């Protein structure tokens, strides 16, 4: 619970920082340009409680009209499937907040042809998210989980998406799960202003120690790919996930 509370307050601070940066920029240019706060949501189970806490904030604490929600990754299943990350966010967050539907950018038509869904998602993000010419869209904050196999988003060890350098989102075949996923790519994640791993529990201790201290081997340890080019990397952790691991 305390990790979810900490992550909620951290995210609210990130949004307040985004506003401050706009005001500072306006002081320079004399013109206030408001850009949406783009939040990439993690799937899986860890972030559920965080999403519930965000939904329980007093109305107005977060101006959802100024937030665009996207998914860091999605299972290739229809949105009403229990496996769907969209479904998990719908249940724990979307159903409880007043956010314009057009601000919610889920993966289009998941559950069919994964490559078509990924291409449609890639195009949607390029069209809707702020970006400079020819650059990756600038996500304000990416929330990431991490598996005990050191995967993040749907960048699993030994899978093709690890090497993707051009697309914002791709389909990724995951033999270990005998499934296809749609995932943001490492360069898309690394173009973000803030990237935060939200990791809880002793089962993740070894994976976290690998990310912090093992030699760089992204094929084996995809979470090691996450190094924002011009942004900050955060680890939002509980004691169980840290264990006795020395800080990086
Ligand atoms: C997913 C996630 C995945 C998840 C990790 C951790 O679609 O499952 O994007 O990367 O964040 O597997 O999952 P838990 O939070 O359930 O441990």
Short mmCIF file of C-alpha atoms and ligand atoms in Angstrom, two decimals:
data_model
loop_
_atom_site.label_atom_id
_atom_site.label_comp_id
_atom_site.label_asym_id
_atom_site.label_seq_id
_atom_site.Cartn_x
_atom_site.Cartn_y
_atom_site.Cartn_z
CA UNK A 1 0.00 0.00 0.00
CA UNK A 2 2.77 2.44 0.97
CA UNK A 3 4.51 1.92 -2.39
CA UNK A 4 1.27 2.69 -4.26
CA UNK A 5 0.73 5.80 -2.11
CA UNK A 6 4.32 6.89 -2.73
CA UNK A 7 3.93 6.30 -6.49
CA UNK A 8 0.64 8.23 -6.56
CA UNK A 9 2.21 11.26 -4.88
CA UNK A 10 5.30 10.98 -7.08
CA UNK A 11 3.10 11.03 -10.20
CA UNK A 12 1.15 14.07 -8.97
CA UNK A 13 4.50 15.83 -8.41
CA UNK A 14 5.51 14.92 -11.98
CA UNK A 15 2.35 16.53 -13.31
CA UNK A 16 2.95 19.66 -11.20
CA UNK A 17 6.55 19.77 -12.54
CA UNK A 18 5.18 19.57 -16.10
CA UNK A 19 3.01 22.65 -15.41
CA UNK A 20 5.90 24.52 -13.79
CA UNK A 21 8.11 23.86 -16.83
CA UNK A 22 5.40 25.30 -19.08
CA UNK A 23 5.14 28.44 -16.95
CA UNK A 24 8.93 28.83 -16.89
CA UNK A 25 8.99 28.45 -20.68
CA UNK A 26 6.24 31.06 -20.96
CA UNK A 27 8.33 33.49 -18.89
CA UNK A 28 11.03 33.09 -21.54
CA UNK A 29 8.84 33.30 -24.63
CA UNK A 30 5.98 35.44 -23.34
CA UNK A 31 3.50 32.82 -24.52
CA UNK A 32 2.02 30.01 -22.42
CA UNK A 33 1.94 26.85 -24.52
CA UNK A 34 0.06 24.07 -22.74
CA UNK A 35 0.88 20.53 -23.83
CA UNK A 36 -0.93 17.47 -22.52
CA UNK A 37 0.74 15.38 -19.83
CA UNK A 38 1.30 12.08 -21.62
CA UNK A 39 1.25 9.13 -19.23
CA UNK A 40 2.21 5.62 -20.41
CA UNK A 41 0.61 3.04 -18.14
CA UNK A 42 2.16 -0.24 -17.06
CA UNK A 43 0.21 -3.47 -17.23
CA UNK A 44 0.36 -6.49 -14.97
CA UNK A 45 -0.71 -6.55 -11.33
CA UNK A 46 1.68 -4.21 -9.48
CA UNK A 47 0.22 -0.90 -10.70
CA UNK A 48 -3.43 -1.84 -9.97
CA UNK A 49 -3.44 -0.30 -6.49
CA UNK A 50 -1.76 2.85 -7.82
CA UNK A 51 -4.50 3.24 -10.43
CA UNK A 52 -7.17 2.82 -7.74
CA UNK A 53 -5.49 5.50 -5.61
CA UNK A 54 -5.33 7.87 -8.60
CA UNK A 55 -9.06 7.27 -9.14
CA UNK A 56 -9.76 8.09 -5.47
CA UNK A 57 -7.99 11.48 -5.54
CA UNK A 58 -10.27 14.48 -4.92
CA UNK A 59 -11.74 15.75 -8.21
CA UNK A 60 -9.42 18.42 -9.58
CA UNK A 61 -6.24 17.10 -7.96
CA UNK A 62 -5.40 15.82 -11.43
CA UNK A 63 -6.80 17.72 -14.41
CA UNK A 64 -7.58 14.66 -16.55
CA UNK A 65 -8.68 16.97 -19.40
CA UNK A 66 -4.96 17.76 -19.80
CA UNK A 67 -3.76 14.14 -19.59
CA UNK A 68 -3.33 11.67 -22.45
CA UNK A 69 -3.20 8.03 -21.40
CA UNK A 70 -1.36 5.44 -23.46
CA UNK A 71 -0.26 1.86 -22.72
CA UNK A 72 3.39 0.79 -22.48
CA UNK A 73 2.31 -2.58 -23.77
CA UNK A 74 -0.76 -4.70 -24.39
CA UNK A 75 -1.58 -8.33 -24.68
CA UNK A 76 -2.98 -9.25 -28.09
CA UNK A 77 -6.48 -9.89 -26.72
CA UNK A 78 -9.78 -7.99 -27.05
CA UNK A 79 -10.30 -5.17 -24.52
CA UNK A 80 -12.93 -7.17 -22.61
CA UNK A 81 -10.55 -10.08 -22.06
CA UNK A 82 -9.40 -10.57 -18.44
CA UNK A 83 -5.81 -10.60 -19.76
CA UNK A 84 -6.20 -7.13 -21.30
CA UNK A 85 -4.15 -4.30 -19.79
CA UNK A 86 -6.78 -1.91 -21.15
CA UNK A 87 -9.41 -3.83 -19.19
CA UNK A 88 -7.34 -3.65 -16.00
CA UNK A 89 -6.99 0.15 -16.36
CA UNK A 90 -10.66 0.50 -17.32
CA UNK A 91 -11.70 -1.29 -14.13
CA UNK A 92 -9.29 0.41 -11.74
CA UNK A 93 -9.04 3.90 -13.19
CA UNK A 94 -10.99 4.88 -16.32
CA UNK A 95 -14.38 3.88 -14.90
CA UNK A 96 -13.84 6.31 -11.99
CA UNK A 97 -12.43 9.47 -13.57
CA UNK A 98 -13.73 12.10 -15.92
CA UNK A 99 -11.30 11.88 -18.82
CA UNK A 100 -12.27 12.63 -22.43
CA UNK A 101 -12.43 9.38 -24.42
CA UNK A 102 -10.22 10.92 -27.10
CA UNK A 103 -7.46 11.28 -24.48
CA UNK A 104 -7.39 7.52 -23.93
CA UNK A 105 -5.17 5.97 -26.60
CA UNK A 106 -5.43 2.21 -26.22
CA UNK A 107 -3.97 -0.18 -28.78
CA UNK A 108 -6.42 -0.26 -31.71
CA UNK A 109 -8.11 -3.61 -32.45
CA UNK A 110 -6.03 -5.85 -30.16
CA UNK A 111 -6.78 -9.56 -30.44
CA UNK A 112 -6.61 -9.77 -34.22
CA UNK A 113 -3.50 -9.56 -36.34
CA UNK A 114 -0.83 -8.29 -33.87
CA UNK A 115 1.26 -6.64 -36.58
CA UNK A 116 -1.76 -4.67 -37.80
CA UNK A 117 -2.64 -3.64 -34.24
CA UNK A 118 0.96 -2.55 -33.59
CA UNK A 119 1.18 -0.58 -36.85
CA UNK A 120 -2.10 1.17 -36.04
CA UNK A 121 -0.89 1.96 -32.52
CA UNK A 122 2.43 3.27 -33.84
CA UNK A 123 0.58 5.58 -36.25
CA UNK A 124 -1.90 6.70 -33.56
CA UNK A 125 0.90 7.68 -31.17
CA UNK A 126 2.87 9.52 -33.89
CA UNK A 127 -0.27 11.47 -34.81
CA UNK A 128 -1.47 12.29 -31.31
CA UNK A 129 1.61 12.78 -29.16
CA UNK A 130 3.76 15.90 -29.15
CA UNK A 131 7.08 15.33 -30.94
CA UNK A 132 9.73 17.30 -32.77
CA UNK A 133 10.25 16.61 -36.49
CA UNK A 134 11.53 13.14 -37.07
CA UNK A 135 11.95 12.44 -33.37
CA UNK A 136 10.22 9.95 -31.12
CA UNK A 137 7.12 11.34 -29.35
CA UNK A 138 7.93 12.92 -25.96
CA UNK A 139 6.08 10.93 -23.28
CA UNK A 140 5.93 12.92 -20.05
CA UNK A 141 5.97 9.88 -17.78
CA UNK A 142 6.31 6.18 -18.44
CA UNK A 143 5.34 3.73 -15.71
CA UNK A 144 7.03 0.35 -16.13
CA UNK A 145 6.76 -2.93 -14.31
CA UNK A 146 9.50 -5.53 -14.39
CA UNK A 147 9.24 -9.29 -14.53
CA UNK A 148 11.45 -11.61 -12.49
CA UNK A 149 13.06 -12.50 -15.85
CA UNK A 150 14.06 -8.81 -16.14
CA UNK A 151 11.58 -8.09 -18.97
CA UNK A 152 9.80 -4.76 -19.01
CA UNK A 153 6.76 -3.68 -20.98
CA UNK A 154 6.65 -6.59 -23.44
CA UNK A 155 10.36 -6.56 -24.15
CA UNK A 156 11.08 -10.16 -23.12
CA UNK A 157 14.54 -11.76 -23.12
CA UNK A 158 15.62 -13.05 -26.52
CA UNK A 159 12.74 -11.45 -28.44
CA UNK A 160 12.96 -9.39 -31.63
CA UNK A 161 11.48 -6.16 -30.24
CA UNK A 162 14.64 -5.66 -28.16
CA UNK A 163 16.49 -4.65 -31.36
CA UNK A 164 13.82 -2.35 -32.78
CA UNK A 165 15.29 1.11 -33.36
CA UNK A 166 12.78 2.86 -35.65
CA UNK A 167 9.21 2.12 -34.57
CA UNK A 168 7.39 3.64 -31.61
CA UNK A 169 5.38 0.43 -31.14
CA UNK A 170 5.81 -3.06 -32.55
CA UNK A 171 4.28 -6.50 -32.34
CA UNK A 172 6.54 -8.87 -30.45
CA UNK A 173 6.29 -12.67 -30.50
CA UNK A 174 6.96 -14.11 -27.05
CA UNK A 175 7.63 -17.86 -27.44
CA UNK A 176 7.93 -18.34 -23.66
CA UNK A 177 4.30 -17.23 -23.29
CA UNK A 178 3.28 -18.70 -26.65
CA UNK A 179 1.71 -15.37 -27.53
CA UNK A 180 2.09 -12.05 -29.32
CA UNK A 181 2.29 -8.75 -27.50
CA UNK A 182 2.17 -5.11 -28.66
CA UNK A 183 4.85 -3.01 -26.98
CA UNK A 184 6.51 0.39 -27.00
CA UNK A 185 10.11 0.04 -28.11
CA UNK A 186 13.21 0.89 -26.10
CA UNK A 187 13.94 4.07 -28.11
CA UNK A 188 10.33 5.19 -27.66
CA UNK A 189 10.54 4.58 -23.91
CA UNK A 190 13.95 6.27 -23.71
CA UNK A 191 12.63 9.40 -25.40
CA UNK A 192 10.46 10.05 -22.33
CA UNK A 193 10.92 12.91 -19.85
CA UNK A 194 10.50 10.53 -16.89
CA UNK A 195 10.61 6.73 -16.76
CA UNK A 196 9.68 5.06 -13.48
CA UNK A 197 9.98 1.38 -12.67
CA UNK A 198 7.31 0.43 -10.12
CA UNK A 199 8.58 -2.78 -8.52
CA UNK A 200 7.29 -4.57 -5.47
CA UNK A 201 8.10 -7.81 -3.63
CA UNK A 202 11.02 -10.09 -2.85
CA UNK A 203 10.41 -12.10 -6.05
CA UNK A 204 11.83 -9.13 -8.01
CA UNK A 205 14.95 -8.68 -5.84
CA UNK A 206 17.28 -10.64 -8.09
CA UNK A 207 15.97 -9.00 -11.27
CA UNK A 208 16.44 -5.56 -9.74
CA UNK A 209 20.01 -6.41 -8.64
CA UNK A 210 20.72 -7.50 -12.25
CA UNK A 211 19.42 -4.21 -13.65
CA UNK A 212 21.56 -2.26 -11.19
CA UNK A 213 24.75 -4.32 -11.10
CA UNK A 214 25.00 -7.03 -13.80
CA UNK A 215 27.08 -6.42 -16.95
CA UNK A 216 25.06 -4.86 -19.79
CA UNK A 217 23.32 -7.65 -21.70
CA UNK A 218 19.98 -6.33 -23.06
CA UNK A 219 19.11 -9.54 -24.90
CA UNK A 220 19.15 -11.37 -21.61
CA UNK A 221 18.08 -8.46 -19.40
CA UNK A 222 15.82 -6.15 -21.47
CA UNK A 223 15.13 -3.80 -18.54
CA UNK A 224 18.78 -2.72 -18.89
CA UNK A 225 17.75 -1.07 -22.19
CA UNK A 226 15.81 1.59 -20.29
CA UNK A 227 18.05 4.67 -20.07
CA UNK A 228 16.23 7.92 -20.91
CA UNK A 229 18.23 9.87 -23.51
CA UNK A 230 17.14 13.25 -22.16
CA UNK A 231 15.09 12.45 -19.11
CA UNK A 232 15.16 10.92 -15.67
CA UNK A 233 15.01 7.25 -14.66
CA UNK A 234 13.27 6.49 -11.36
CA UNK A 235 12.90 3.35 -9.27
CA UNK A 236 9.79 3.30 -7.08
CA UNK A 237 10.41 0.29 -4.86
CA UNK A 238 9.40 -1.36 -1.62
CA UNK A 239 11.87 -2.79 0.91
CA UNK A 240 11.13 -6.34 -0.21
CA UNK A 241 12.22 -5.57 -3.78
CA UNK A 242 15.46 -3.94 -2.62
CA UNK A 243 16.42 -6.57 0.00
CA UNK A 244 20.16 -6.18 0.72
CA UNK A 245 21.03 -5.03 -2.81
CA UNK A 246 23.45 -2.11 -2.74
CA UNK A 247 21.98 0.96 -4.42
CA UNK A 248 23.37 1.59 -7.93
C1 LIG B 1 2.34 -6.79 -18.68
C2 LIG B 1 3.32 -5.78 -18.20
C3 LIG B 1 4.57 -6.45 -17.76
C4 LIG B 1 4.54 -6.35 -16.25
C5 LIG B 1 5.57 -7.20 -15.61
C6 LIG B 1 5.40 -7.19 -14.09
O1 LIG B 1 1.66 -6.55 -19.68
O2 LIG B 1 2.24 -7.80 -17.95
O3 LIG B 1 3.49 -4.75 -18.97
O4 LIG B 1 5.76 -5.89 -18.24
O5 LIG B 1 4.74 -4.96 -15.90
O6 LIG B 1 5.37 -8.51 -16.10
O7 LIG B 1 4.12 -7.73 -13.82
P1 LIG B 1 3.54 -7.78 -12.33
O8 LIG B 1 3.35 -6.34 -11.92
O9 LIG B 1 2.23 -8.50 -12.47
O10 LIG B 1 4.57 -8.49 -11.49
#
